[in-house]
Amino acid sequence: PNMERFWDASAMTAEVAACVAKQLGRRIGIRPEDAHTFALFRDCGIPMLMIPFPEYRDVLIRANNETARPFTEVEEGAIGLNHATLGADLAEGWLLPDDTCLAIRHHHALGALDGSIELPDSSRRLIAVAQLAEYLVQEKTAQSQTSEWGKLGADCLACLELSPDDLSELGEVCATSLAA
């Protein structure tokens, strides 16, 4: 299916994730190129589910609007699969690093950032950086809106040792990534 908008949004989020990682520097231990790769491929399972499940577009709309349950739980309930698991399996086949594959597998899990799910710190930080980048993109462009920041935002900030006041400045610094 026509997926240009999906890949454009993924590429934009990846650019901003790299900028965020660069701005936060060594203190988070994530290289900008790793943040970029993760953000670009974290949703790679979505196009794969579009092909066999024509109803998947409606599932995505419901999952994006869900304010309490995890995104992947909505997918599981509708089609018995989720894009995060499928995407992680693809990433493993592509021989992406283990911490990236784990981050892809758990990027919608509510316990991934607070330590309820056992993950390496690098996987947690990849998830947090990309989720923050997605939030900044959505705030700046008002496109591809989801409810994920409401579910994961506070844990993202805590994981990255940021306050809500830091978001505005970070958004301004990374705005050039959005313009490109």
Tab-separated table of C-alpha atoms in Angstrom:
chain	number	residue	atom	x	y	z
A	1	PRO	CA	0.000	0.000	0.000
A	2	ASN	CA	0.946	3.632	-0.419
A	3	MET	CA	3.105	4.325	2.631
A	4	GLU	CA	4.922	7.577	1.769
A	5	ARG	CA	3.338	9.494	4.660
A	6	PHE	CA	4.270	6.697	7.087
A	7	TRP	CA	7.914	6.680	5.980
A	8	ASP	CA	8.069	10.493	5.892
A	9	ALA	CA	6.843	10.602	9.507
A	10	SER	CA	9.321	7.864	10.488
A	11	ALA	CA	12.185	9.721	8.797
A	12	MET	CA	11.225	13.011	10.463
A	13	THR	CA	11.025	11.347	13.877
A	14	ALA	CA	14.396	9.689	13.244
A	15	GLU	CA	16.016	13.044	12.415
A	16	VAL	CA	14.627	14.625	15.576
A	17	ALA	CA	15.631	11.585	17.670
A	18	ALA	CA	19.213	11.982	16.436
A	19	CYS	CA	19.069	15.668	17.361
A	20	VAL	CA	17.708	14.872	20.831
A	21	ALA	CA	20.446	12.281	21.417
A	22	LYS	CA	23.072	14.775	20.273
A	23	GLN	CA	21.692	17.482	22.575
A	24	LEU	CA	21.533	15.204	25.604
A	25	GLY	CA	25.048	14.051	24.882
A	26	ARG	CA	27.055	11.403	26.584
A	27	ARG	CA	25.029	11.515	29.784
A	28	ILE	CA	22.377	9.254	28.222
A	29	GLY	CA	24.866	7.018	26.407
A	30	ILE	CA	22.964	6.953	23.104
A	31	ARG	CA	24.738	7.839	19.884
A	32	PRO	CA	22.699	10.021	17.514
A	33	GLU	CA	23.040	7.457	14.722
A	34	ASP	CA	21.646	4.719	16.982
A	35	ALA	CA	18.704	6.928	17.961
A	36	HIS	CA	18.102	7.630	14.269
A	37	THR	CA	18.154	3.931	13.325
A	38	PHE	CA	15.817	2.949	16.132
A	39	ALA	CA	13.323	5.745	15.442
A	40	LEU	CA	13.335	4.967	11.729
A	41	PHE	CA	12.665	1.249	12.161
A	42	ARG	CA	10.694	0.998	15.429
A	43	ASP	CA	7.384	0.863	13.539
A	44	CYS	CA	8.611	-1.266	10.614
A	45	GLY	CA	6.050	-3.941	11.500
A	46	ILE	CA	3.187	-1.616	10.544
A	47	PRO	CA	3.633	-1.878	6.757
A	48	MET	CA	3.972	-5.642	7.092
A	49	LEU	CA	0.563	-5.842	8.783
A	50	MET	CA	-1.108	-3.671	6.131
A	51	ILE	CA	-0.676	-6.339	3.472
A	52	PRO	CA	-2.511	-9.332	5.007
A	53	PHE	CA	-4.956	-7.304	7.117
A	54	PRO	CA	-6.984	-4.759	5.111
A	55	GLU	CA	-8.779	-3.771	8.341
A	56	TYR	CA	-5.450	-2.789	9.917
A	57	ARG	CA	-5.825	0.905	9.018
A	58	ASP	CA	-8.908	1.034	11.262
A	59	VAL	CA	-6.991	-0.803	13.984
A	60	LEU	CA	-4.257	1.850	13.779
A	61	ILE	CA	-6.809	4.626	14.182
A	62	ARG	CA	-8.219	2.948	17.298
A	63	ALA	CA	-4.747	2.270	18.717
A	64	ASN	CA	-3.598	5.856	18.078
A	65	ASN	CA	-6.653	7.197	19.894
A	66	GLU	CA	-6.480	4.803	22.854
A	67	THR	CA	-5.575	6.782	25.981
A	68	ALA	CA	-5.157	3.989	28.534
A	69	ARG	CA	-4.357	0.582	27.058
A	70	PRO	CA	-1.037	-0.059	25.329
A	71	PHE	CA	-1.069	0.442	21.555
A	72	THR	CA	-0.017	-3.175	21.014
A	73	GLU	CA	-2.874	-4.457	23.164
A	74	VAL	CA	-5.354	-2.834	20.784
A	75	GLU	CA	-3.604	-4.527	17.851
A	76	GLU	CA	-3.528	-7.918	19.594
A	77	GLY	CA	-7.224	-7.696	20.377
A	78	ALA	CA	-8.134	-6.897	16.777
A	79	ILE	CA	-5.821	-9.105	14.704
A	80	GLY	CA	-3.905	-11.312	17.171
A	81	LEU	CA	-0.554	-9.715	16.266
A	82	ASN	CA	1.225	-6.438	16.952
A	83	HIS	CA	3.677	-4.361	14.972
A	84	ALA	CA	6.261	-4.173	17.770
A	85	THR	CA	6.790	-7.937	17.966
A	86	LEU	CA	6.785	-8.299	14.189
A	87	GLY	CA	9.142	-5.330	13.840
A	88	ALA	CA	11.556	-6.749	16.415
A	89	ASP	CA	11.589	-10.071	14.573
A	90	LEU	CA	12.373	-8.226	11.321
A	91	ALA	CA	15.113	-6.192	13.039
A	92	GLU	CA	16.690	-9.363	14.429
A	93	GLY	CA	16.700	-10.819	10.921
A	94	TRP	CA	18.407	-7.637	9.691
A	95	LEU	CA	21.038	-8.146	12.421
A	96	LEU	CA	20.356	-4.841	14.139
A	97	PRO	CA	21.950	-4.608	17.614
A	98	ASP	CA	20.220	-6.495	20.436
A	99	ASP	CA	19.417	-3.324	22.406
A	100	THR	CA	17.703	-1.868	19.319
A	101	CYS	CA	15.690	-5.060	18.746
A	102	LEU	CA	14.604	-5.125	22.403
A	103	ALA	CA	13.625	-1.467	22.195
A	104	ILE	CA	11.547	-2.145	19.062
A	105	ARG	CA	9.839	-5.090	20.787
A	106	HIS	CA	8.927	-3.034	23.884
A	107	HIS	CA	8.502	0.544	22.625
A	108	HIS	CA	4.775	0.616	23.459
A	109	ALA	CA	5.030	-1.377	26.711
A	110	LEU	CA	3.893	0.715	29.664
A	111	GLY	CA	6.509	-0.850	31.953
A	112	ALA	CA	9.460	-0.518	29.578
A	113	LEU	CA	10.652	2.832	30.883
A	114	ASP	CA	9.970	2.550	34.603
A	115	GLY	CA	11.862	-0.708	35.089
A	116	SER	CA	8.828	-2.994	35.399
A	117	ILE	CA	10.101	-4.804	32.308
A	118	GLU	CA	13.726	-5.850	32.477
A	119	LEU	CA	15.582	-4.081	29.671
A	120	PRO	CA	19.090	-2.716	29.231
A	121	ASP	CA	19.373	1.010	29.969
A	122	SER	CA	20.327	1.596	26.338
A	123	SER	CA	17.024	0.062	25.159
A	124	ARG	CA	15.049	2.195	27.616
A	125	ARG	CA	16.808	5.331	26.499
A	126	LEU	CA	16.278	4.539	22.813
A	127	ILE	CA	12.556	4.195	23.504
A	128	ALA	CA	12.481	7.423	25.512
A	129	VAL	CA	14.450	9.446	22.942
A	130	ALA	CA	12.272	8.278	20.038
A	131	GLN	CA	9.043	8.824	21.943
A	132	LEU	CA	10.183	12.316	22.878
A	133	ALA	CA	11.126	12.961	19.249
A	134	GLU	CA	7.708	11.777	18.075
A	135	TYR	CA	6.064	14.094	20.589
A	136	LEU	CA	8.158	17.058	19.404
A	137	VAL	CA	7.290	16.291	15.768
A	138	GLN	CA	3.594	16.038	16.584
A	139	GLU	CA	3.675	19.301	18.530
A	140	LYS	CA	5.433	21.143	15.710
A	141	THR	CA	3.584	19.666	12.717
A	142	ALA	CA	0.202	18.633	14.196
A	143	GLN	CA	0.461	15.506	12.009
A	144	SER	CA	0.330	11.789	12.807
A	145	GLN	CA	-1.210	12.461	16.218
A	146	THR	CA	-1.226	9.627	18.758
A	147	SER	CA	-2.066	9.247	22.441
A	148	GLU	CA	1.318	7.722	23.286
A	149	TRP	CA	2.832	10.774	24.988
A	150	GLY	CA	-0.029	10.781	27.481
A	151	LYS	CA	0.780	7.177	28.395
A	152	LEU	CA	4.580	7.279	28.196
A	153	GLY	CA	5.651	10.929	28.412
A	154	ALA	CA	6.284	11.186	32.149
A	155	ASP	CA	8.350	7.987	32.102
A	156	CYS	CA	10.276	9.244	29.036
A	157	LEU	CA	11.192	12.437	30.845
A	158	ALA	CA	12.194	10.542	33.984
A	159	CYS	CA	14.305	8.096	31.967
A	160	LEU	CA	16.135	10.957	30.270
A	161	GLU	CA	16.316	13.051	33.467
A	162	LEU	CA	14.400	15.923	31.886
A	163	SER	CA	11.620	18.128	33.176
A	164	PRO	CA	8.573	19.296	31.211
A	165	ASP	CA	10.224	22.730	31.111
A	166	ASP	CA	13.089	21.256	29.054
A	167	LEU	CA	10.748	20.298	26.201
A	168	SER	CA	10.322	23.774	24.756
A	169	GLU	CA	14.045	24.425	24.491
A	170	LEU	CA	14.740	20.968	23.093
A	171	GLY	CA	11.950	21.451	20.553
A	172	GLU	CA	13.434	24.754	19.414
A	173	VAL	CA	16.934	23.327	19.109
A	174	CYS	CA	15.685	20.371	17.067
A	175	ALA	CA	13.274	22.448	14.947
A	176	THR	CA	15.883	22.592	12.191
A	177	SER	CA	15.592	18.812	11.891
A	178	LEU	CA	11.883	19.272	11.262
A	179	ALA	CA	12.489	21.884	8.589
A	180	ALA	CA	14.849	19.580	6.685
